[in-house]
């Protein structure tokens, strides 16, 4: 997934953030005094220590308080862990993407904004840990060594500011509570990942909540819960618990990006979701415009693979990655189905979506959204025959309650009505029918879905509003529908 994201921001962006930390008008050459002048600066005026923030990782390395090594730096923020390498030159290399940062603040700000785009500062020295201890403790040790007569208050002021809580309105939507957060999976350096592995990461994790072939998950309709009733994480809670999505207005916020979705995308994923009683999964391809903050979803890429078939899955996902690159599209999200349940995210889906948001942004240049779509084709609580498709995005929990669940937010979208069905969509539909042909979990389209409608009638009725008005493709669609009758 990271391989398809935008290019790494690189060192220049980090330099800019580092320069913002310095006193206006101060040259970078002055920011770190030479060894002979460090002691003098440390014992000099209070302003020299406080405004220049002259203590750097290079100084701590030279004085032997720190040692360069891999994986010795870490950030824990809202239940997510980031691991970094400390270089001999005082730079930090984030293991997940290989990006290089020139200060703890630059790295902390970047990582925290991936989890929470509204985060304004990183508080690096207080947030980054070296072998489990906060870096500001090493800074304080350096000050005690070189400025033994300085008041304690002065030494504490020389470190970064303390973490500030998020806005109170975010706290109002969740309950108070504390519990240990699950430990994230350890990260790997980019050279340890092939492009195939990076590209597969989304589908592999999304596929974890698919039902195995032949399983019918429609035994009992699930009743969704409100987010405010969840409270802190509970290992005893069913991860398949469905959660109602929350409008941004409920927490006094605006949706941070706009979304437009092609009708062909909705048609294909709806068709895919109708074919089987098991959950299905796929990718979304499109473009992200940073100037207009518009995410345009232009293609759906169904995964024609089974959860237990890793070999076929890797081939299909690699083909999807190649298709994205050849069509000049970016990976902008994913979709999956809840065949007989409401089209609402489960607790598992919420955690998965947060991971996908981080992966999609991990090697990108600035904020880029990752959209999730859930399709509920056969839930009898839907009005009419049209499938319910729910777009959602997640916000991290408030900083003062990092062990709560992330917040599933309802995303408003604009629908783009396509003038015709593309050959790509028609080909995908045909390939899907062929893939599920004869499968034990294939929907029996001749059977009744309701008192007066077959499952095929239900499918046609759901796709009607998403089918272009151009009638030239009607014959092709009828051929596909005929294949469905025979596929069982």
mmCIF file of C-alpha atoms in Angstrom, residues 82 85 88 105 141 145 183 215 285 287 335 401 436 461:
data_model
loop_
_atom_site.group_PDB
_atom_site.id
_atom_site.type_symbol
_atom_site.label_atom_id
_atom_site.label_comp_id
_atom_site.label_asym_id
_atom_site.label_seq_id
_atom_site.Cartn_x
_atom_site.Cartn_y
_atom_site.Cartn_z
ATOM 1 C CA UNK A 82 6.132 4.080 15.634
ATOM 2 C CA UNK A 85 16.555 4.256 14.130
ATOM 3 C CA UNK A 88 25.318 8.694 14.288
ATOM 4 C CA UNK A 105 9.869 17.191 16.968
ATOM 5 C CA UNK A 141 20.725 15.133 32.296
ATOM 6 C CA UNK A 145 26.054 18.183 33.661
ATOM 7 C CA UNK A 183 0.364 -3.797 20.856
ATOM 8 C CA UNK A 215 -20.257 -20.419 5.648
ATOM 9 C CA UNK A 285 -8.717 3.479 -7.168
ATOM 10 C CA UNK A 287 -7.180 10.535 -7.392
ATOM 11 C CA UNK A 335 -14.649 -1.913 0.263
ATOM 12 C CA UNK A 401 -8.341 8.490 26.485
ATOM 13 C CA UNK A 436 -17.920 -17.858 -8.009
ATOM 14 C CA UNK A 461 -33.439 -3.723 -8.846
#
